[in-house]
PDB file of C-alpha atoms in Angstrom:
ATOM      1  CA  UNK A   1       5.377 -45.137 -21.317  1.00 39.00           C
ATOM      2  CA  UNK A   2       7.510 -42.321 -20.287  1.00 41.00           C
ATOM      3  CA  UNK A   3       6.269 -38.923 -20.634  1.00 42.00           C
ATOM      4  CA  UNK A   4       2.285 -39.437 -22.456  1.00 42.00           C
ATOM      5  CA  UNK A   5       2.854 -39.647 -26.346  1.00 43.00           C
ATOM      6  CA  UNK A   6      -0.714 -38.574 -27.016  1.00 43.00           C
ATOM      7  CA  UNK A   7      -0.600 -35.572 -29.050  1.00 45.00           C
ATOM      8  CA  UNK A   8       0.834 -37.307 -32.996  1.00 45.00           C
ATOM      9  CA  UNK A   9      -2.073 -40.032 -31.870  1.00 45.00           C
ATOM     10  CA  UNK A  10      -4.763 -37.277 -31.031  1.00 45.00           C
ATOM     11  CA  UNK A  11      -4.003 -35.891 -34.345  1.00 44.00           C
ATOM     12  CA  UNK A  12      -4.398 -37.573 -36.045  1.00 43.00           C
ATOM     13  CA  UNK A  13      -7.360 -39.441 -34.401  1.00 42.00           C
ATOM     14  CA  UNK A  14      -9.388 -35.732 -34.844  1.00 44.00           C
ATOM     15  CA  UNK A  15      -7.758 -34.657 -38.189  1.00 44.00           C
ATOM     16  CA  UNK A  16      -6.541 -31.327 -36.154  1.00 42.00           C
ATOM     17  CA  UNK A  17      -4.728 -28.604 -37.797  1.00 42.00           C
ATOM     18  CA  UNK A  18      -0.210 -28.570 -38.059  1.00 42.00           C
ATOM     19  CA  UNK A  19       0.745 -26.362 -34.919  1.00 38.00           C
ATOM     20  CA  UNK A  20       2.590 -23.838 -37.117  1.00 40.00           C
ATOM     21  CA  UNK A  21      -1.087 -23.205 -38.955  1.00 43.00           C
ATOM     22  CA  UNK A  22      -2.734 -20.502 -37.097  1.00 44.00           C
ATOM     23  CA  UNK A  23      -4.703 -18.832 -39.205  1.00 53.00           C
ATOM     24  CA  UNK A  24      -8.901 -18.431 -37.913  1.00 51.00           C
ATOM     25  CA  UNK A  25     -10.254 -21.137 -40.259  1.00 56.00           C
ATOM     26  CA  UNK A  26      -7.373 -23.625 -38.666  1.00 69.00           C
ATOM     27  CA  UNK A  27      -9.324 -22.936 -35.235  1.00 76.00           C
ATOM     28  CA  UNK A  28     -12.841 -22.917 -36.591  1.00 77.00           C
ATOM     29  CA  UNK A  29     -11.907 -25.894 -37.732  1.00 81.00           C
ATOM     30  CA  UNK A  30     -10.131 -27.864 -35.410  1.00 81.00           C
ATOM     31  CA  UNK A  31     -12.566 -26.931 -32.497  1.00 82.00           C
ATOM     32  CA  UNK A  32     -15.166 -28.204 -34.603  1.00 81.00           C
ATOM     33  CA  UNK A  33     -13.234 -31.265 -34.749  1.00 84.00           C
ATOM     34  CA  UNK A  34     -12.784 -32.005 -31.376  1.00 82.00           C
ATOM     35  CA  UNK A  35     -17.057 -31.574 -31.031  1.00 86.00           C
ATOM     36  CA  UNK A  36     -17.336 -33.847 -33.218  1.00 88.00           C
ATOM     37  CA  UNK A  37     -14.667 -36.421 -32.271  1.00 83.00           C
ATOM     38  CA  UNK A  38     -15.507 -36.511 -28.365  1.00 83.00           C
ATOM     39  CA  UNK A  39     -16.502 -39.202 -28.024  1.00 80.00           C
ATOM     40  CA  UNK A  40     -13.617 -40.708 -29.954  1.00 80.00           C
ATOM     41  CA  UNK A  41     -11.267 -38.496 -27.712  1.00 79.00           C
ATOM     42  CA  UNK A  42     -12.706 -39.946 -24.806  1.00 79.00           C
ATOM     43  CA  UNK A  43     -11.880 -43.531 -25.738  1.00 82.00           C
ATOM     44  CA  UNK A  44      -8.403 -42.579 -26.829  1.00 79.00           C
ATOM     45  CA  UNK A  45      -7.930 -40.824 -23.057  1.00 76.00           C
ATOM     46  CA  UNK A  46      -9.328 -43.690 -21.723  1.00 77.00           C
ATOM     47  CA  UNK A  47      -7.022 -46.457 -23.169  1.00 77.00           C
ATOM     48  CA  UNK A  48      -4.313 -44.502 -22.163  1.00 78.00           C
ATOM     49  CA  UNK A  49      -5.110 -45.168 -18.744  1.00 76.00           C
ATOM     50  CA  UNK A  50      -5.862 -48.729 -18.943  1.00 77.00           C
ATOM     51  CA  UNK A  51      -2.587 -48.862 -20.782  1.00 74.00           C
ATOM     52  CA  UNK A  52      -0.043 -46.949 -18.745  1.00 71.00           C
ATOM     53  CA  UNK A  53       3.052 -48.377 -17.546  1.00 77.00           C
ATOM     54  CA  UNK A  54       3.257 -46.646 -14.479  1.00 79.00           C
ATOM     55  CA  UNK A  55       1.405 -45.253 -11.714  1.00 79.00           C
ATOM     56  CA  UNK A  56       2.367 -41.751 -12.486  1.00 79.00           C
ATOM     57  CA  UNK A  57       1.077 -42.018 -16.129  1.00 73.00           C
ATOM     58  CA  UNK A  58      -2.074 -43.253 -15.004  1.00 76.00           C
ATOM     59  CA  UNK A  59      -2.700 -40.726 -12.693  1.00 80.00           C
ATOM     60  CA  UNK A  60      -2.065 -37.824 -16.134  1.00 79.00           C
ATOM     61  CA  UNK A  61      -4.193 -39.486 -18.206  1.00 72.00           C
ATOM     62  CA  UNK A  62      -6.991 -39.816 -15.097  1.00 77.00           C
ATOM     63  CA  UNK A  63      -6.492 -36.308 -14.848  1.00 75.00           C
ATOM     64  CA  UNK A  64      -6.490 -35.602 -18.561  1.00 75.00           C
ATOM     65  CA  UNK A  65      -9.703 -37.513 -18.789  1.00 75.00           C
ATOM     66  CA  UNK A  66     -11.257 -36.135 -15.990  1.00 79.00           C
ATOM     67  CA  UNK A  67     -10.539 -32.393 -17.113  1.00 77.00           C
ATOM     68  CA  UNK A  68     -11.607 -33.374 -20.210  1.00 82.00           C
ATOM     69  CA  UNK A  69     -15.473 -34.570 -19.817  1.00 87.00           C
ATOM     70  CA  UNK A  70     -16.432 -31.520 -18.199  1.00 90.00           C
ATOM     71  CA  UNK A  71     -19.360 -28.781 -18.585  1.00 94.00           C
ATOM     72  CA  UNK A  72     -16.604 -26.426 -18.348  1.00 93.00           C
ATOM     73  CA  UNK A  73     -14.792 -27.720 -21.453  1.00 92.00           C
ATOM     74  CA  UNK A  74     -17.985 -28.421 -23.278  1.00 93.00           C
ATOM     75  CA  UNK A  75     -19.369 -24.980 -22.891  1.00 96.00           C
ATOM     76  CA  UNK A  76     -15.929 -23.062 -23.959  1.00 94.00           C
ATOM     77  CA  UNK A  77     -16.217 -25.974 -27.520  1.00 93.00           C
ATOM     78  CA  UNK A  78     -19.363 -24.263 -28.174  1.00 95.00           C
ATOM     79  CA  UNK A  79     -18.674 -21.244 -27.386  1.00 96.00           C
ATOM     80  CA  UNK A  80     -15.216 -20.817 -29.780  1.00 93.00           C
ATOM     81  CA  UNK A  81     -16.720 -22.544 -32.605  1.00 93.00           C
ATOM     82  CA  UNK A  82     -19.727 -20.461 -32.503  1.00 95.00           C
ATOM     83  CA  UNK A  83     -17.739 -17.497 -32.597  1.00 94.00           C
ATOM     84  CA  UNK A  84     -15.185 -18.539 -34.778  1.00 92.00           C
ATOM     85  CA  UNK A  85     -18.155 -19.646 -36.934  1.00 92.00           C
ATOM     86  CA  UNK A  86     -19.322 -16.236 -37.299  1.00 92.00           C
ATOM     87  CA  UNK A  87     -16.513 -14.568 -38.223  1.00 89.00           C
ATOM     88  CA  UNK A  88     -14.825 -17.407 -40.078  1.00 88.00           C
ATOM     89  CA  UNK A  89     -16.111 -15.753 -43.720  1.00 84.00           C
ATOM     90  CA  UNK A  90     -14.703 -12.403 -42.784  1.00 84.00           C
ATOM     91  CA  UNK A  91     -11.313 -13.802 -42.364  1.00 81.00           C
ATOM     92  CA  UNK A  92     -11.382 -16.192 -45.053  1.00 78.00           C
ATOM     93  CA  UNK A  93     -12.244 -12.982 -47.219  1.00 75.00           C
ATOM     94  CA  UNK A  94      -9.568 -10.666 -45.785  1.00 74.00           C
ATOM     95  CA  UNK A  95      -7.400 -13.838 -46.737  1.00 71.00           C
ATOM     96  CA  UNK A  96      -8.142 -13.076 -50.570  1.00 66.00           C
ATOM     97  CA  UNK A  97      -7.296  -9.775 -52.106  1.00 53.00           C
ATOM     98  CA  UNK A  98      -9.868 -10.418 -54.604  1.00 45.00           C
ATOM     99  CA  UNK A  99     -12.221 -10.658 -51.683  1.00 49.00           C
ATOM    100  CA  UNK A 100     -11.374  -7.559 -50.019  1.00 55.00           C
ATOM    101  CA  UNK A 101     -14.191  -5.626 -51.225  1.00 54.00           C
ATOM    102  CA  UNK A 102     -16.865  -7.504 -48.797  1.00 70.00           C
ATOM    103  CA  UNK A 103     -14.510  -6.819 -45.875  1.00 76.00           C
ATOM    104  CA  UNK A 104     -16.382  -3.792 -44.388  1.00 78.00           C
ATOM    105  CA  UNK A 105     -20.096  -5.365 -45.269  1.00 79.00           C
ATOM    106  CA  UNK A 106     -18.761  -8.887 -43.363  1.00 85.00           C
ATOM    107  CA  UNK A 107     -17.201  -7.141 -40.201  1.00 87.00           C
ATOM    108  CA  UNK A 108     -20.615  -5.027 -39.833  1.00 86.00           C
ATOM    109  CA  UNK A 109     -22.430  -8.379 -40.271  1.00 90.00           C
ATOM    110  CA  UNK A 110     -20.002 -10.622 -38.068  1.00 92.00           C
ATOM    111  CA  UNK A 111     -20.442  -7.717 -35.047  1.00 92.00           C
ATOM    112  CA  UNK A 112     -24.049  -8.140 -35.248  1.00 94.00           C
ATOM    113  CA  UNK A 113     -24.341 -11.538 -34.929  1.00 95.00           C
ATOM    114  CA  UNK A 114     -21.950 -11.728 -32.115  1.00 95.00           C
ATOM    115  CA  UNK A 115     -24.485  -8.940 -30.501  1.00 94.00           C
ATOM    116  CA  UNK A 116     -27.684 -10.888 -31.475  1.00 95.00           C
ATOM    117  CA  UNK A 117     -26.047 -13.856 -29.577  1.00 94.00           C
ATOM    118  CA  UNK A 118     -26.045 -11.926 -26.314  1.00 94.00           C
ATOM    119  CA  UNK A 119     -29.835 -11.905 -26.111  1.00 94.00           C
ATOM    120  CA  UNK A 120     -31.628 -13.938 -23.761  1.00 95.00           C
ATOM    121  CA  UNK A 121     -33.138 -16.391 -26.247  1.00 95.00           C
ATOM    122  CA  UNK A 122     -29.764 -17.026 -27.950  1.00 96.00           C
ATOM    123  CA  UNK A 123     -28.452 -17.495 -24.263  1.00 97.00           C
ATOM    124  CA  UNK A 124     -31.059 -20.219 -23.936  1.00 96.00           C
ATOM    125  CA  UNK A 125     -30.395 -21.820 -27.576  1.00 97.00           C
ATOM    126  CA  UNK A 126     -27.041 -22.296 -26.783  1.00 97.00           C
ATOM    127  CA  UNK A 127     -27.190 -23.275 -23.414  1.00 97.00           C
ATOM    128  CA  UNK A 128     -29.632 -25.970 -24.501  1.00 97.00           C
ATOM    129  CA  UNK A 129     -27.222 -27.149 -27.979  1.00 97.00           C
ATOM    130  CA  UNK A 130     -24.566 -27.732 -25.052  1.00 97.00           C
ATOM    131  CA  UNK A 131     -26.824 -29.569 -22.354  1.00 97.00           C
ATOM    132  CA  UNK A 132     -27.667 -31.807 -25.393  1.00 96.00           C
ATOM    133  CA  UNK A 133     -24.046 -32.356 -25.729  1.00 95.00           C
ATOM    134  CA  UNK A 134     -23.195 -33.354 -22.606  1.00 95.00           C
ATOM    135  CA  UNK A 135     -26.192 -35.240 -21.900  1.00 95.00           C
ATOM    136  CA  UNK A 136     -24.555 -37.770 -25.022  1.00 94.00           C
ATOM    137  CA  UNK A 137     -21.431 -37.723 -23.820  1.00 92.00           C
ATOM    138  CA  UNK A 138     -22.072 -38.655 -19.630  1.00 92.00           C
ATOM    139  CA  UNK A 139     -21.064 -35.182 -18.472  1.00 92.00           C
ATOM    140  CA  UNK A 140     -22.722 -33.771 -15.548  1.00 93.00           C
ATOM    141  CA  UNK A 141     -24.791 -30.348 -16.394  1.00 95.00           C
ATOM    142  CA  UNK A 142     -24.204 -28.071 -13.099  1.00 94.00           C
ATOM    143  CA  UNK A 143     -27.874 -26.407 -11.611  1.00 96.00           C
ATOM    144  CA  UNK A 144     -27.109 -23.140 -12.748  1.00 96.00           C
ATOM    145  CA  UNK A 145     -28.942 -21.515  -9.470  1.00 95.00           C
ATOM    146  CA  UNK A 146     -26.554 -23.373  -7.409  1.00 94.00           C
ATOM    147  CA  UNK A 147     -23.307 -21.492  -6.295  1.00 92.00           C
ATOM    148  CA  UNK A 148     -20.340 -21.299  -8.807  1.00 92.00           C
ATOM    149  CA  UNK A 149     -18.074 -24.251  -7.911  1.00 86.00           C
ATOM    150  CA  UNK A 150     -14.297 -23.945  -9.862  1.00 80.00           C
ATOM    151  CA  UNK A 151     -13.023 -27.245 -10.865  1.00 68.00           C
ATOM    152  CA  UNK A 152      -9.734 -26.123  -9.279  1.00 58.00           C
ATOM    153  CA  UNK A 153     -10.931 -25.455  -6.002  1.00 52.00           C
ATOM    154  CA  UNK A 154     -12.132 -27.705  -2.924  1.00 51.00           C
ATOM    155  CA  UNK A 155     -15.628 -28.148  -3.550  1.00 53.00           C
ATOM    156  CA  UNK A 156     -15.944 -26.734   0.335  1.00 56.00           C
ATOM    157  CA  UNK A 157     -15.547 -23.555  -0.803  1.00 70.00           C
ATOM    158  CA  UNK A 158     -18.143 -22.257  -3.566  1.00 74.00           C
ATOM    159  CA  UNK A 159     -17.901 -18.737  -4.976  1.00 79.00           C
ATOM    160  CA  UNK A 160     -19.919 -15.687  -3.865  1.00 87.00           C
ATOM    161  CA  UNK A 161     -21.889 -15.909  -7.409  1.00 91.00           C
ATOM    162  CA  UNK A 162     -24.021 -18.500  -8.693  1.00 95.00           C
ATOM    163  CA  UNK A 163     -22.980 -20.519 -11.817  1.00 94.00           C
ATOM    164  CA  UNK A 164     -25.540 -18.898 -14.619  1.00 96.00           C
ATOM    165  CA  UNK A 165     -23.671 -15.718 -13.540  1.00 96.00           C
ATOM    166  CA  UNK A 166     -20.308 -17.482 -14.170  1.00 96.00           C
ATOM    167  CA  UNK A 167     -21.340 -18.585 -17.431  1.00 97.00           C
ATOM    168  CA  UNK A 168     -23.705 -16.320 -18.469  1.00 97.00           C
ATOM    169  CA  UNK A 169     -22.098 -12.813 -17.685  1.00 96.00           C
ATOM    170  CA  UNK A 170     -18.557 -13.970 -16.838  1.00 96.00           C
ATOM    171  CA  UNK A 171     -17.775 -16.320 -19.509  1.00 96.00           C
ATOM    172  CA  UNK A 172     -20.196 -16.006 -22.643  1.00 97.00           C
ATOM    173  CA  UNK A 173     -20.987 -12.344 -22.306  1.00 96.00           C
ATOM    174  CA  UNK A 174     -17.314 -10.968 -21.873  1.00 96.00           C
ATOM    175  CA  UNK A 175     -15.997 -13.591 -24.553  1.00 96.00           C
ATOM    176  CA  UNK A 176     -18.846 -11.906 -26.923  1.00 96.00           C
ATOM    177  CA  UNK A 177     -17.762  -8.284 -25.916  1.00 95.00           C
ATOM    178  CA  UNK A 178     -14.079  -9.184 -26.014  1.00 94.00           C
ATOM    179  CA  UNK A 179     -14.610 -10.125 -29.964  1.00 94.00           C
ATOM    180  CA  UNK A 180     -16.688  -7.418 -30.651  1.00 93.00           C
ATOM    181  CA  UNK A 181     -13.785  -5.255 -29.794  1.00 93.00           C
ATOM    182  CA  UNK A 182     -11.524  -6.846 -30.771  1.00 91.00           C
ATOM    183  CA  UNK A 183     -13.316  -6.204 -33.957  1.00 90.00           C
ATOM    184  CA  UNK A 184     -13.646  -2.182 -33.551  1.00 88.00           C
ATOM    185  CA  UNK A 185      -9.871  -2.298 -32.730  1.00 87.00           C
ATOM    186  CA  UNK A 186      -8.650  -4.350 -35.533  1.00 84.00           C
ATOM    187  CA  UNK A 187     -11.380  -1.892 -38.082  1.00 82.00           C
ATOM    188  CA  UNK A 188     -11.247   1.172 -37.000  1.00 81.00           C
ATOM    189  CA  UNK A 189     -11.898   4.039 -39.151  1.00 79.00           C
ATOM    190  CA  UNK A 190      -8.260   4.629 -40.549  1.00 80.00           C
ATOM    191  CA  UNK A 191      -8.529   0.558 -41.477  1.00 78.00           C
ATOM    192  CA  UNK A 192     -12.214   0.877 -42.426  1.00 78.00           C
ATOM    193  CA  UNK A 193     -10.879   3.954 -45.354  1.00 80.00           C
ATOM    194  CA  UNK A 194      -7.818   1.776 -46.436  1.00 79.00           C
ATOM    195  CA  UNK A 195     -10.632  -1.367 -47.466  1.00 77.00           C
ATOM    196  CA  UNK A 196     -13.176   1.324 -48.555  1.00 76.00           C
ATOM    197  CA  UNK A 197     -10.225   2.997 -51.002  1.00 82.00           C
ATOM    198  CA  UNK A 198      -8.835  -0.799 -52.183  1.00 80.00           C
ATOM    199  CA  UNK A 199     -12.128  -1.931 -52.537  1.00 79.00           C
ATOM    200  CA  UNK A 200     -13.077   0.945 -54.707  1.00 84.00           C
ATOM    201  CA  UNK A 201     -10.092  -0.628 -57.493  1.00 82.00           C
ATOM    202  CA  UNK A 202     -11.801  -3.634 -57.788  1.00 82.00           C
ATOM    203  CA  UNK A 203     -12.586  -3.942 -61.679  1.00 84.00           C
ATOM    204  CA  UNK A 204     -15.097  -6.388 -61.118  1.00 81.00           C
ATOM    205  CA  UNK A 205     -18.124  -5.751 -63.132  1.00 82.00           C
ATOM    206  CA  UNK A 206     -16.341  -3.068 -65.835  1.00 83.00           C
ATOM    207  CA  UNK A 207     -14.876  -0.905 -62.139  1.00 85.00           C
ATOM    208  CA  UNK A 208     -18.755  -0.800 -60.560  1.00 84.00           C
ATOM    209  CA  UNK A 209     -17.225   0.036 -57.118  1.00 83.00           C
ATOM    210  CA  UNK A 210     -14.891   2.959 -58.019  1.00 89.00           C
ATOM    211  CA  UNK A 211     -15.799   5.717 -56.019  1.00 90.00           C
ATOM    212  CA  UNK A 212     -12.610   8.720 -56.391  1.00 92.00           C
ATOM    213  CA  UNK A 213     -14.223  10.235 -53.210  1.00 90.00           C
ATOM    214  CA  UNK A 214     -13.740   7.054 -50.747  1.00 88.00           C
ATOM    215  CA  UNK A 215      -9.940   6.910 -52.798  1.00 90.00           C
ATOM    216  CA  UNK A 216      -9.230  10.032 -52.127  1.00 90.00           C
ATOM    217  CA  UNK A 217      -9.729   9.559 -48.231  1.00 87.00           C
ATOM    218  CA  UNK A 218      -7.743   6.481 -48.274  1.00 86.00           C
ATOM    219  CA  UNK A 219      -4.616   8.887 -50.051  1.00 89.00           C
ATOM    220  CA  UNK A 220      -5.212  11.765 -47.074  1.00 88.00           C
ATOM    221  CA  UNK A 221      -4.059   8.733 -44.655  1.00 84.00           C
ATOM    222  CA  UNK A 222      -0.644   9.625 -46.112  1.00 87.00           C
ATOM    223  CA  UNK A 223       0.295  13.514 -46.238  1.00 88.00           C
ATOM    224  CA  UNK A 224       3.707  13.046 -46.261  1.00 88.00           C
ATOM    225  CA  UNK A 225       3.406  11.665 -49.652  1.00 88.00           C
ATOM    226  CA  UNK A 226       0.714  14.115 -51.563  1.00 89.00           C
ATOM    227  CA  UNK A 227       0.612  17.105 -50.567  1.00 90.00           C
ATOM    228  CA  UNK A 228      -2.203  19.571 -52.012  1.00 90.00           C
ATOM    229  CA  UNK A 229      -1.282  19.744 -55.542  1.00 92.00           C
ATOM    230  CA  UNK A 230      -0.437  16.168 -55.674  1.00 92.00           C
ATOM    231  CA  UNK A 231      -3.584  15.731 -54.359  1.00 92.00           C
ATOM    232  CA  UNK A 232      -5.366  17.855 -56.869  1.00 92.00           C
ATOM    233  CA  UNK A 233      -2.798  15.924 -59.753  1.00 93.00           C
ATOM    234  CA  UNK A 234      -4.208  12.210 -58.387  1.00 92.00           C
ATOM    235  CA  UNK A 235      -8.175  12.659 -58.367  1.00 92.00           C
ATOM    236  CA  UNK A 236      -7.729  14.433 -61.860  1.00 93.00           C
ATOM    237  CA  UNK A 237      -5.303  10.990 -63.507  1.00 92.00           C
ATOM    238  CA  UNK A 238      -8.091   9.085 -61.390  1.00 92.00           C
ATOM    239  CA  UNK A 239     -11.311  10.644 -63.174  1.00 92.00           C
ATOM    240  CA  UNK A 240      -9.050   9.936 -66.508  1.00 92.00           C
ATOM    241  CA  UNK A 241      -8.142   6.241 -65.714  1.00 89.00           C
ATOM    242  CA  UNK A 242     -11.440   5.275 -64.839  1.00 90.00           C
ATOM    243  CA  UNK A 243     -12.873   6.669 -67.627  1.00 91.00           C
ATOM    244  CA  UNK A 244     -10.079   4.849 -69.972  1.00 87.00           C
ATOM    245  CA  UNK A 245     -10.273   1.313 -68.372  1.00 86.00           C
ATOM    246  CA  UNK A 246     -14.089   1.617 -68.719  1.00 86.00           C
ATOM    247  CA  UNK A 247     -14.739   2.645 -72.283  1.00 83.00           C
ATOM    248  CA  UNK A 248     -11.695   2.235 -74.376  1.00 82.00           C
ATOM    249  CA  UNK A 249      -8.870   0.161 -73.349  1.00 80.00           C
ATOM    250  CA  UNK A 250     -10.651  -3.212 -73.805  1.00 80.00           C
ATOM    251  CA  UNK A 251      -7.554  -5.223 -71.885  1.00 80.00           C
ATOM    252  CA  UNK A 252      -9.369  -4.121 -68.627  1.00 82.00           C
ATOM    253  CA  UNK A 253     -12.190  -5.639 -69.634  1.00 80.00           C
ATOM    254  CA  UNK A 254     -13.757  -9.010 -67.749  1.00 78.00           C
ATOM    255  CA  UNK A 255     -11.437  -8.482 -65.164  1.00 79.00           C
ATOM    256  CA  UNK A 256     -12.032 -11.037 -61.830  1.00 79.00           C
ATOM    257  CA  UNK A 257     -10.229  -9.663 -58.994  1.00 74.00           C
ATOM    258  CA  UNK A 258      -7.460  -6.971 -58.063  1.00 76.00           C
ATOM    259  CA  UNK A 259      -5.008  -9.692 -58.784  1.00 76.00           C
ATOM    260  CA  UNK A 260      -6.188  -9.782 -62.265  1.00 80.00           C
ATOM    261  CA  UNK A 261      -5.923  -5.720 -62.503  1.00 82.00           C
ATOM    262  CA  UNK A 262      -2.572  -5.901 -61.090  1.00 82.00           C
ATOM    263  CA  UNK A 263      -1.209  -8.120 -63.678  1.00 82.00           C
ATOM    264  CA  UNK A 264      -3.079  -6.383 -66.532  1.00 78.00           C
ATOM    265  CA  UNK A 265      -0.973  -2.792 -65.018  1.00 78.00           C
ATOM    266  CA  UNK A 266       2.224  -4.307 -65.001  1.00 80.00           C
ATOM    267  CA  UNK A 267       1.899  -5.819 -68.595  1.00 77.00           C
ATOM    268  CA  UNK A 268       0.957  -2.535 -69.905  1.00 71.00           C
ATOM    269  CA  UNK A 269       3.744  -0.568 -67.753  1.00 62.00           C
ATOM    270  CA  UNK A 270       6.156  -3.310 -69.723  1.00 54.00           C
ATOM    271  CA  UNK A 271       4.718  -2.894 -72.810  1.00 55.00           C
ATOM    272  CA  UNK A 272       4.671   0.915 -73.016  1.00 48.00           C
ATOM    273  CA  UNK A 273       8.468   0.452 -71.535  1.00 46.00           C
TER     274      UNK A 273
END
């Protein structure tokens, strides 16, 4: 057998996302996948140890399978695709331009949830979806008041800290606070006044979200370009456009997306040209 061909097999067994696709919704997706396929994994592992040619591929697979059916591995499953769950719509909507104008209202909701997951009854929800989990699948569920035992060490020598505060505080809790800032970092407020100002172009509903205030912050993120009278020369052609696209020129009408706006702009630049 070589080196273990089980990864074009695995695959396509799961239906698991192309390597070179790493966008969120790939991972949402493909760790939901392997929840739902674990059993089937399991079987797949499991032939390849009945099957190997040699004692050396047995003993990868044993340890493959071995690694695999573990609390350890079930817990982090649950974990990602929870998480990935909850912030799967804010990425598939920073994906679409035309989408962009939920972006601030999703990260605000995707931070909360991640927060509302840290409290003690979602800690018992979960911990309870997974114990489920393993229960179906033969894995052993660890006493969480015993002491923290790591997988990679001898079992004669058990951390200082009991596993509920491995899992609780040093696994869920820090991979919740982790995204959570991860989400301040990636929004903070010069990125949170760049959506505001796109989002306020959005002709969606005959331009309901134009606001020339929250534009006119976005524009101060870039005094090297307008300086004060430029300034003063922008919100004035602004207070004119909107009022044009609005009530005369009906091309700007029934408009779906900034996609749509951007097209209509360039026609009319051409035209006019």
């Amino acid at each position: 057998m070589g080196e273990l061909k089980i990864g074009r097999g695995l695959n396509q067994k799961l239906g698991l996302i192309r390597a070179g696709d790493t966008r969120w919704g790939s991972h949402f997706k493909s760790f939901g996948n392997f929840i739902r396929m674990f059993g089937s994994t399991v079987v797949v592992l499991d032939t390849f140890v009945e099957d190997a040619c040699t004692l050396d591929d047995r003993a990868k697979a044993s340890g493959y399978l071995e690694a695999f059916q573990t609390y350890k591995v079930a817990f982090l499953l649950h974990l990602m695709t929870d998480i990935l769950g909850i912030t799967n719509e804010l990425n598939v909507s920073l994906q679409k331009n035309s989408k962009s104008a939920n972006a601030i209202l999703l990260v605000q909701v995707a931070k909360k949830r991640l927060q509302t997951l840290r409290r003690d009854d979602e800690w018992g929800l979960f911990v309870d979806k997974v114990s489920i989990f393993c229960i179906k699948h033969d894995i052993l569920v660890p006493n969480f008041d015993d002491l923290y035992v790591n997988s990679g060490r001898s079992r004669r020598k058990p951390a200082d800290y009991t596993a509920f505060h491995h899992y609780r505080v040093d696994v869920f809790c820090k991979v919740l606070d982790w995204q959570v800032q991860e989400l301040n970092d990636r929004f903070n407020e010069v990125t949170t006044d760049l959506l505001h100002g796109v989002a306020c172009l959005n002709p969606i509903d005959s331009f309901s979200s134009f606001d020339i205030r929250k534009i006119m912050k976005m524009v101060e993120l870039y005094p090297d370009d307008f300086d004060e009278f430029r300034m003063s020369a922008l919100e004035n052609q602004l207070a004119s456009y909107i009022i044009d696209v609005r009530d005369f020129d009906e091309k700007f009408s029934n408009l779906n997306g900034l996609s749509d706006l951007s097209k209509r702009l360039v026609k009319n630049f051409i035209n006019l040209g």
